[in-house]
Coordinates of C-alpha atoms and ligand atoms in Angstrom, one line a residue:
M260 CA 18.2 14.2 15.3
A261 CA 19.7 11.6 13.1
T262 CA 16.4 9.8 12.8
Q263 CA 14.7 13.0 11.5
R264 CA 17.3 13.7 8.9
W265 CA 17.3 10.0 7.9
A266 CA 13.5 10.0 7.5
T267 CA 13.6 13.2 5.4
R268 CA 16.6 12.0 3.4
S269 CA 15.2 8.6 2.6
L270 CA 11.9 10.1 1.6
S271 CA 13.5 12.6 -0.7
L272 CA 15.4 9.7 -2.2
V273 CA 12.2 7.8 -2.6
G274 CA 10.5 10.9 -4.0
R275 CA 13.2 11.2 -6.7
R276 CA 12.9 7.5 -7.6
M277 CA 9.1 7.8 -7.7
Q278 CA 9.5 10.9 -9.9
S279 CA 11.8 9.0 -12.2
T280 CA 9.3 6.1 -12.2
A281 CA 6.6 8.6 -13.0
S282 CA 8.4 9.8 -16.0
R283 CA 8.6 6.2 -17.2
M284 CA 5.0 5.2 -16.6
A285 CA 2.3 6.6 -18.9
P286 CA -1.3 6.4 -17.7
G287 CA -2.8 3.1 -18.7
Q288 CA 0.6 1.7 -19.5
S289 CA 0.7 -2.0 -18.7
F290 CA 1.9 -2.8 -15.2
A291 CA 2.5 -6.5 -16.0
P292 CA 5.7 -7.6 -14.4
Q293 CA 8.5 -7.3 -17.0
A294 CA 10.4 -10.6 -16.7
A295 CA 14.1 -9.7 -16.2
P296 CA 16.5 -11.5 -18.4
L297 CA 17.8 -14.7 -16.7
V298 CA 21.3 -14.2 -15.3
R299 CA 22.9 -17.7 -14.8
M300 CA 25.0 -18.5 -11.8
R301 CA 28.7 -19.2 -12.4
S302 CA 30.1 -20.6 -9.1
A303 CA 29.5 -21.2 -5.4
A304 CA 32.0 -21.6 -2.6
I305 CA 31.7 -22.4 1.1
L306 CA 33.4 -19.8 3.3
S307 CA 33.7 -19.8 7.0
Q308 CA 30.3 -18.1 7.7
T309 CA 28.6 -17.9 4.3
V310 CA 28.2 -19.4 0.9
Q311 CA 29.6 -17.1 -1.8
L312 CA 27.6 -17.1 -5.0
T313 CA 28.8 -15.5 -8.2
W314 CA 26.6 -14.9 -11.3
E315 CA 27.8 -14.6 -14.9
D316 CA 27.3 -10.8 -14.7
E317 CA 30.0 -10.7 -11.9
T318 CA 27.3 -10.1 -9.2
I319 CA 28.5 -11.6 -6.0
A320 CA 26.3 -12.3 -3.0
H321 CA 27.0 -14.0 0.4
F322 CA 24.3 -16.0 2.2
H323 CA 24.9 -17.1 5.8
H324 CA 24.9 -20.9 6.3
T325 CA 22.0 -20.8 8.8
W326 CA 20.1 -18.5 6.4
L327 CA 20.3 -21.1 3.7
R328 CA 19.2 -24.0 6.0
D329 CA 16.4 -21.8 7.4
H330 CA 15.2 -20.9 3.9
C331 CA 15.5 -24.4 2.4
P332 CA 12.7 -24.8 -0.2
Q333 CA 12.5 -28.5 0.6
S334 CA 11.7 -27.9 4.3
V335 CA 8.3 -26.3 3.8
H336 CA 4.7 -27.7 3.6
P337 CA 4.1 -28.6 -0.1
V338 CA 0.8 -26.6 -0.2
S339 CA 0.8 -24.0 2.6
H340 CA 4.6 -23.3 2.1
Q341 CA 4.9 -22.9 5.8
R342 CA 8.3 -23.8 7.4
E343 CA 8.5 -27.3 8.8
I344 CA 11.9 -26.9 10.5
A345 CA 12.0 -24.9 13.8
L346 CA 14.8 -22.3 13.8
S347 CA 15.7 -23.6 17.3
S348 CA 16.5 -27.1 15.7
I349 CA 19.2 -25.6 13.4
R350 CA 22.4 -25.8 15.4
P351 CA 24.5 -22.7 15.8
G352 CA 27.4 -22.7 13.4
I353 CA 25.9 -25.2 11.0
V354 CA 28.1 -25.6 7.9
P355 CA 27.0 -27.3 4.6
S356 CA 29.0 -30.4 3.6
G357 CA 29.0 -29.3 -0.1
V358 CA 27.7 -26.7 -2.6
S359 CA 27.4 -26.8 -6.4
V360 CA 25.7 -24.9 -9.2
D361 CA 23.5 -27.0 -11.5
D362 CA 23.1 -25.8 -15.1
G363 CA 23.6 -22.2 -13.9
Q364 CA 20.1 -22.1 -12.6
S365 CA 20.1 -24.1 -9.3
L366 CA 22.2 -23.9 -6.2
L367 CA 22.5 -27.3 -4.5
V368 CA 23.5 -27.2 -0.8
K369 CA 24.3 -30.5 1.0
W370 CA 23.8 -30.9 4.8
H371 CA 25.4 -34.0 6.5
A372 CA 23.1 -36.1 8.7
S373 CA 25.4 -35.3 11.7
V374 CA 24.5 -31.6 11.6
D375 CA 21.1 -31.5 9.8
P376 CA 18.0 -30.9 11.9
T377 CA 16.3 -33.9 10.3
G378 CA 19.1 -36.2 11.5
A379 CA 19.5 -37.5 7.9
D380 CA 21.5 -36.3 4.9
H381 CA 19.6 -33.4 3.4
Q382 CA 19.9 -31.4 0.1
S383 CA 18.5 -27.9 -0.4
V384 CA 17.8 -26.8 -4.0
F385 CA 17.6 -23.1 -4.5
D386 CA 16.5 -21.3 -7.7
G387 CA 19.2 -18.8 -8.8
E388 CA 16.8 -16.1 -9.7
W389 CA 15.1 -16.4 -6.3
L390 CA 18.4 -16.1 -4.5
R391 CA 19.3 -13.1 -6.7
R392 CA 16.0 -11.4 -5.7
H393 CA 16.5 -12.1 -2.0
A394 CA 20.2 -11.3 -1.8
Y395 CA 20.9 -9.2 1.2
S396 CA 24.6 -8.7 1.1
S397 CA 24.8 -6.2 -1.7
E398 CA 23.9 -2.5 -1.8
G399 CA 21.0 -3.0 -4.2
S400 CA 19.5 -5.8 -2.1
A401 CA 15.8 -6.4 -1.7
R402 CA 16.0 -4.7 1.7
V403 CA 16.2 -1.3 0.0
V404 CA 14.6 -1.7 -3.4
D405 CA 11.1 -3.2 -3.2
E406 CA 9.9 -4.2 -6.7
E407 CA 6.3 -3.3 -5.9
D408 CA 7.3 0.2 -4.7
A409 CA 9.1 0.8 -8.0
L410 CA 5.7 0.8 -9.8
V411 CA 4.3 3.6 -7.6
V412 CA 3.6 6.9 -9.5
Q413 CA 3.0 10.1 -7.6
W414 CA 0.5 12.7 -9.0
G415 CA -0.6 16.1 -8.1
A416 CA -2.9 18.9 -9.2
G417 CA -0.7 20.1 -12.0
G418 CA 0.9 16.8 -12.6
R419 CA 0.0 13.8 -14.7
A420 CA -3.7 12.8 -15.3
L421 CA -5.2 10.0 -13.4
P422 CA -5.4 6.6 -15.2
E423 CA -8.1 6.1 -17.8
P424 CA -11.2 4.2 -16.7
I425 CA -11.6 0.5 -17.5
D426 CA -15.0 -0.4 -19.0
W427 CA -17.3 -2.5 -16.8
A428 CA -18.1 -4.8 -19.7
S429 CA -14.4 -5.9 -19.8
L430 CA -14.6 -6.8 -16.1
A431 CA -17.9 -8.5 -16.1
C432 CA -17.4 -10.7 -19.2
G433 CA -15.6 -13.4 -17.1
G434 CA -12.7 -15.6 -18.2
S435 CA -9.1 -14.6 -18.8
D436 CA -10.0 -11.3 -20.4
A437 CA -11.9 -10.2 -17.3
E438 CA -8.9 -11.3 -15.2
S439 CA -6.6 -9.1 -17.4
A440 CA -8.9 -6.2 -17.0
L441 CA -9.1 -6.7 -13.2
L442 CA -5.3 -6.9 -13.1
Q443 CA -5.0 -3.6 -15.0
L444 CA -7.6 -2.0 -12.6
L445 CA -5.7 -3.2 -9.5
S446 CA -2.3 -2.3 -11.0
S447 CA -3.7 1.2 -11.4
V448 CA -4.8 1.2 -7.8
H449 CA -1.3 0.1 -6.8
A450 CA 0.5 2.6 -9.0
Y451 CA -1.7 5.7 -8.6
G452 CA -3.8 4.8 -5.5
V453 CA -6.8 5.3 -7.8
G454 CA -8.7 3.0 -10.2
R455 CA -11.6 4.0 -12.3
V456 CA -14.4 2.0 -14.0
S457 CA -16.8 3.3 -16.6
G458 CA -20.2 2.0 -17.8
M459 CA -21.1 0.7 -14.3
P460 CA -24.7 -0.4 -13.9
L461 CA -26.5 1.9 -11.4
T462 CA -27.3 -1.0 -9.0
M463 CA -26.1 -2.2 -5.6
E464 CA -25.8 -5.7 -7.1
A465 CA -23.3 -4.6 -9.8
T466 CA -21.4 -2.5 -7.2
E467 CA -21.1 -5.5 -4.9
Q468 CA -20.2 -7.7 -7.9
L469 CA -17.3 -5.3 -8.7
A470 CA -16.2 -5.3 -5.0
R471 CA -16.3 -9.1 -4.7
M472 CA -14.2 -9.5 -7.9
I473 CA -11.5 -7.9 -5.8
A474 CA -12.0 -9.0 -2.2
P475 CA -14.6 -9.8 0.5
V476 CA -16.7 -6.7 1.5
H477 CA -15.2 -5.2 4.7
E478 CA -18.0 -4.8 7.2
T479 CA -17.9 -1.9 9.7
F480 CA -20.4 -0.1 11.8
Y481 CA -21.4 1.6 8.5
G482 CA -22.5 -1.9 7.3
G483 CA -21.1 -3.7 4.4
M484 CA -22.4 -2.2 1.1
W485 CA -23.5 1.4 1.7
D486 CA -25.3 4.3 0.1
T487 CA -24.2 7.9 0.7
A488 CA -27.6 9.4 -0.1
P489 CA -28.4 12.2 2.5
R490 CA -30.5 11.1 5.5
E491 CA -32.7 12.5 8.1
E492 CA -30.6 14.6 10.5
S493 CA -31.2 12.1 13.3
Q494 CA -29.6 9.4 11.2
V495 CA -26.5 11.4 10.2
I496 CA -23.9 9.2 11.9
D497 CA -21.4 10.9 9.6
T498 CA -21.5 14.1 7.5
A499 CA -20.9 11.9 4.4
Y500 CA -24.7 11.4 4.7
T501 CA -25.4 15.1 4.2
N502 CA -24.8 17.4 1.3
V503 CA -22.1 19.5 2.9
E504 CA -18.5 19.9 1.5
L505 CA -16.1 17.3 2.9
P506 CA -12.4 18.2 3.3
L507 CA -9.8 15.9 1.8
H508 CA -9.4 12.9 4.2
T509 CA -8.8 9.3 4.6
D510 CA -11.6 7.2 6.0
G511 CA -11.6 5.3 9.3
T512 CA -8.7 7.2 10.9
Y513 CA -10.3 6.0 14.2
F514 CA -9.8 2.3 13.3
E515 CA -6.5 0.6 14.1
Q516 CA -6.6 -0.6 10.5
Q517 CA -7.9 2.2 8.2
P518 CA -10.1 0.6 5.5
G519 CA -7.8 -0.5 2.6
L520 CA -9.9 0.5 -0.4
Q521 CA -12.9 2.7 -0.7
L522 CA -15.2 1.9 -3.6
F523 CA -17.6 4.5 -4.9
N524 CA -20.1 3.8 -7.7
C525 CA -21.9 7.0 -8.7
V526 CA -25.6 6.3 -9.4
A527 CA -26.9 9.9 -9.2
Q528 CA -25.2 13.3 -9.6
P529 CA -27.3 16.5 -9.6
P530 CA -26.5 19.4 -12.0
P531 CA -24.3 22.1 -10.5
A532 CA -26.4 24.7 -8.5
G533 CA -25.3 27.8 -6.8
G534 CA -21.6 27.0 -7.4
L535 CA -22.0 23.6 -5.8
D536 CA -21.3 20.6 -8.1
G537 CA -20.8 17.6 -5.8
S538 CA -17.4 17.0 -7.5
T539 CA -15.0 14.5 -6.0
R540 CA -11.8 15.9 -4.5
L541 CA -8.6 13.8 -4.5
A542 CA -5.0 14.2 -3.3
D543 CA -2.1 11.8 -3.4
G544 CA -0.8 11.4 0.2
F545 CA 2.5 10.1 -1.1
A546 CA 3.0 13.2 -3.2
L547 CA 2.0 15.2 -0.1
A548 CA 4.7 13.6 2.0
A549 CA 7.3 14.1 -0.7
K550 CA 6.3 17.8 -1.1
L551 CA 6.5 18.4 2.7
A552 CA 9.8 16.5 3.0
A553 CA 11.2 18.7 0.3
E554 CA 9.6 22.1 1.1
A555 CA 8.7 21.9 4.8
P556 CA 10.9 19.1 6.3
K557 CA 10.2 20.2 9.9
T558 CA 6.4 19.8 9.2
F559 CA 7.0 16.4 7.6
E560 CA 9.1 15.2 10.5
F561 CA 6.5 16.5 12.9
F562 CA 3.6 14.6 11.3
S563 CA 5.8 11.5 11.0
R564 CA 6.6 11.6 14.7
V565 CA 3.7 13.0 16.8
V566 CA 0.7 10.8 17.6
L567 CA -2.7 12.3 17.1
P568 CA -6.0 11.0 18.5
F569 CA -8.8 10.2 16.0
E570 CA -12.3 9.4 17.3
H571 CA -15.8 8.5 16.1
R572 CA -18.3 8.6 18.9
E573 CA -22.1 8.5 18.4
G574 CA -24.9 6.2 19.5
A575 CA -23.6 2.8 20.3
V576 CA -20.2 3.3 18.7
H577 CA -17.0 4.7 20.2
M578 CA -14.0 4.2 18.0
R579 CA -10.6 5.8 18.9
C580 CA -7.2 5.3 17.4
L581 CA -3.9 7.1 18.0
G582 CA -1.6 7.5 15.0
Q583 CA 0.8 9.6 13.0
V584 CA -0.3 11.4 9.9
F585 CA 2.6 9.8 8.0
K586 CA 3.4 6.2 9.0
L587 CA 7.0 5.3 7.9
H588 CA 8.2 1.8 7.1
P589 CA 10.4 0.8 10.1
L590 CA 13.3 -0.3 7.8
T591 CA 13.2 1.8 4.6
R592 CA 11.6 4.9 6.3
K593 CA 9.4 5.3 3.3
V594 CA 5.8 6.6 3.8
V595 CA 3.6 3.5 3.8
E596 CA 0.3 5.1 5.1
V597 CA -1.4 8.4 5.5
R598 CA -4.0 9.0 8.2
W599 CA -5.8 12.3 8.2
N600 CA -9.3 13.5 8.8
E601 CA -9.7 17.0 10.3
T602 CA -13.3 16.3 11.1
D603 CA -12.6 13.1 13.1
R604 CA -9.6 14.4 15.0
G605 CA -10.1 13.8 18.7
P606 CA -9.2 16.2 21.6
I607 CA -5.4 16.5 21.5
N608 CA -3.8 15.5 24.7
T609 CA -1.1 13.3 23.2
L610 CA 1.5 16.0 22.4
S611 CA 4.1 17.6 24.6
F612 CA 3.5 21.2 25.5
D613 CA 6.2 22.3 23.0
D614 CA 4.8 20.1 20.2
M615 CA 1.3 21.5 21.0
G616 CA 2.7 25.0 20.6
Q617 CA 3.9 24.1 17.1
F618 CA 0.9 22.0 16.1
Y619 CA -1.3 24.7 14.5
D620 CA 1.6 26.2 12.5
H621 CA 2.4 22.7 11.1
V622 CA -1.3 22.0 10.4
R623 CA -1.5 25.1 8.3
K624 CA 1.4 24.0 6.3
L625 CA 0.0 20.5 6.0
Q626 CA -3.4 21.9 4.8
A627 CA -1.8 24.3 2.3
A628 CA 0.2 21.4 0.8
I629 CA -2.9 19.2 0.6
D630 CA -4.8 22.0 -1.1
S631 CA -2.0 22.5 -3.6
L632 CA -2.2 18.9 -4.7
E633 CA -6.0 18.6 -5.0
L634 CA -7.4 17.1 -8.1
K635 CA -11.0 17.5 -9.0
L636 CA -13.0 14.6 -10.6
Q637 CA -16.7 15.0 -11.6
L638 CA -18.3 11.6 -11.3
K639 CA -21.4 11.0 -13.5
P640 CA -23.8 8.0 -13.1
G641 CA -22.0 4.9 -14.2
D642 CA -18.5 6.1 -13.1
A643 CA -16.9 4.1 -10.3
L644 CA -13.9 5.2 -8.3
I645 CA -11.6 3.0 -6.2
C646 CA -9.2 4.8 -3.8
N647 CA -6.3 3.3 -1.9
N648 CA -7.5 4.7 1.5
H649 CA -4.0 4.2 3.0
R650 CA -2.6 6.7 0.5
V651 CA -5.2 8.8 -1.4
M652 CA -7.3 11.4 0.4
H653 CA -10.7 12.0 -0.9
G654 CA -13.5 14.5 -0.3
R655 CA -16.2 16.3 -2.1
R656 CA -17.7 19.7 -2.9
G657 CA -21.1 20.4 -1.5
F658 CA -24.2 19.7 -3.7
V659 CA -27.8 20.6 -4.1
G660 CA -30.3 17.9 -5.1
H661 CA -30.2 14.1 -5.5
R662 CA -26.7 12.6 -5.3
R663 CA -25.9 9.0 -4.5
L664 CA -22.7 6.9 -4.4
L665 CA -23.0 3.2 -3.6
G666 CA -20.0 1.5 -2.3
C667 CA -18.1 -0.4 0.3
Y668 CA -14.7 -0.8 2.0
L669 CA -12.2 -3.6 1.2
Q670 CA -9.3 -4.7 3.3
A671 CA -5.8 -3.6 2.3
D672 CA -4.3 -7.1 2.7
D673 CA -7.1 -8.6 0.6
W674 CA -6.9 -6.4 -2.4
R675 CA -3.0 -6.5 -2.5
S676 CA -3.1 -10.3 -2.3
R677 CA -5.6 -10.4 -5.2
W678 CA -3.3 -8.0 -7.2
R679 CA -0.2 -10.1 -6.5
V680 CA -1.9 -13.4 -7.5
L681 CA -3.2 -11.9 -10.7
R682 CA 0.2 -10.5 -11.5
G683 CA 1.8 -13.8 -10.8
R684 CA -0.5 -15.5 -13.4
Q685 CA 0.8 -13.1 -16.2
Ligands
LIG121 C1 -19.7 4.6 4.8 N1 -19.5 5.8 4.0 C2 -18.3 5.7 3.2 C3 -20.7 6.1 3.2 C4 -19.4 7.0 5.0 C5 -18.2 6.7 5.8 C6 -17.8 8.0 6.4 C7 -16.4 7.9 6.9 C8 -15.8 9.0 7.6 N2 -16.1 10.3 6.9 C9 -14.4 8.8 7.9 O1 -13.6 9.6 7.4 O2 -14.0 7.8 8.6
LIG122 O1 -19.8 11.8 -1.1 C1 -18.6 11.7 -1.5 O2 -18.2 12.0 -2.7 C2 -17.5 11.2 -0.6 C3 -18.1 10.8 0.8 C4 -16.9 10.5 1.7 O3 -15.9 11.2 1.8 C5 -17.0 9.3 2.4 O4 -18.0 8.6 2.3 O5 -16.0 9.0 3.1

């Protein structure tokens, strides 16, 4: 089916771009936004349906008249930036009464009182760089190339190492230096899906302090801040609270919104015993999707299409969510989220008979690909690990003895907002 080929093709395209990005980004390399050189506007002309804009590098873009009035920077609330003009008040076929380029950097668009929704003469003033970033009429428009995605770097077992840890002292010192350190940490989480902190105090207070530097703690039925130390059998609401091996998974597959970030601060790690070292297992879900799209496209398409049930049911809690393993962006068809936990998969009654007949073969291919990408990380007390739970699967090897990770969940929207605001201040 066209959709399937499109999904596969777009991902392999994305995969290639990510690979090319990977070759450019070295671990720890600054992710601060590189200000692109200013390209000045040369001219603007009113055409029948659009305003044609030309920049000095010969780039040409067309913006529909209604788009321009709808996106007028002067028609939003000065603080909340919310639109103050209802789309329904912009008459169909509205045409500007004049356009001009001011000093190569601003586009001035005039609207006559007889057509403007305000009933008065109105002037929209657009920044040329903003228009260039939001141009939608050219092949390289923002619709296809998302600047944040271009910073994403895939990794795998044999591939590049994970980013270097950032020292706790540089985060806890406060001021602009701490903000720069936090930006580097969150930029690493954005690029790799993983951020690391070294020299962490072995306390819940410091763990919570680190979390709250990023975002509010996300409360679930596990509580807010939590401790993975093994519990009495009767209190094991999840096998994370035991010493058994945990397969690579994302947390909260049974929530509509999987937790955005998972923060682990290692405060105790026993020595290896009997071949069990309690090491942390990691795998990049984006690399997994790219690998399957390239090597087992039918399996990739299957797990991008079929909807699986995930469930957590114990005591006074019954969570259930239906979802694909690979959630694709509705427009770009890029993988935006991975949802997989073998141990929390519910009884499958959501597949057609034919799909069910294929499921176990595809699962074996999925698991083999996950295993091939697994990276091992031995946390020691004072090491904190932050995982993008929408992308990176985590797990652990079994252990013997006293092992404790303190941590919490943070919401995806919250940490990404914090990262964008810190980037914007650079
Ligand atoms: C709260 N704490 C992180 C310690 C345990 C949570 C367990 C989450 C469960 N394994 C899942 O995959 O949803
Ligand atoms: O104990 C660990 O290293 C990880 C536990 C885990 O996977 C979880 O809490 O979701």
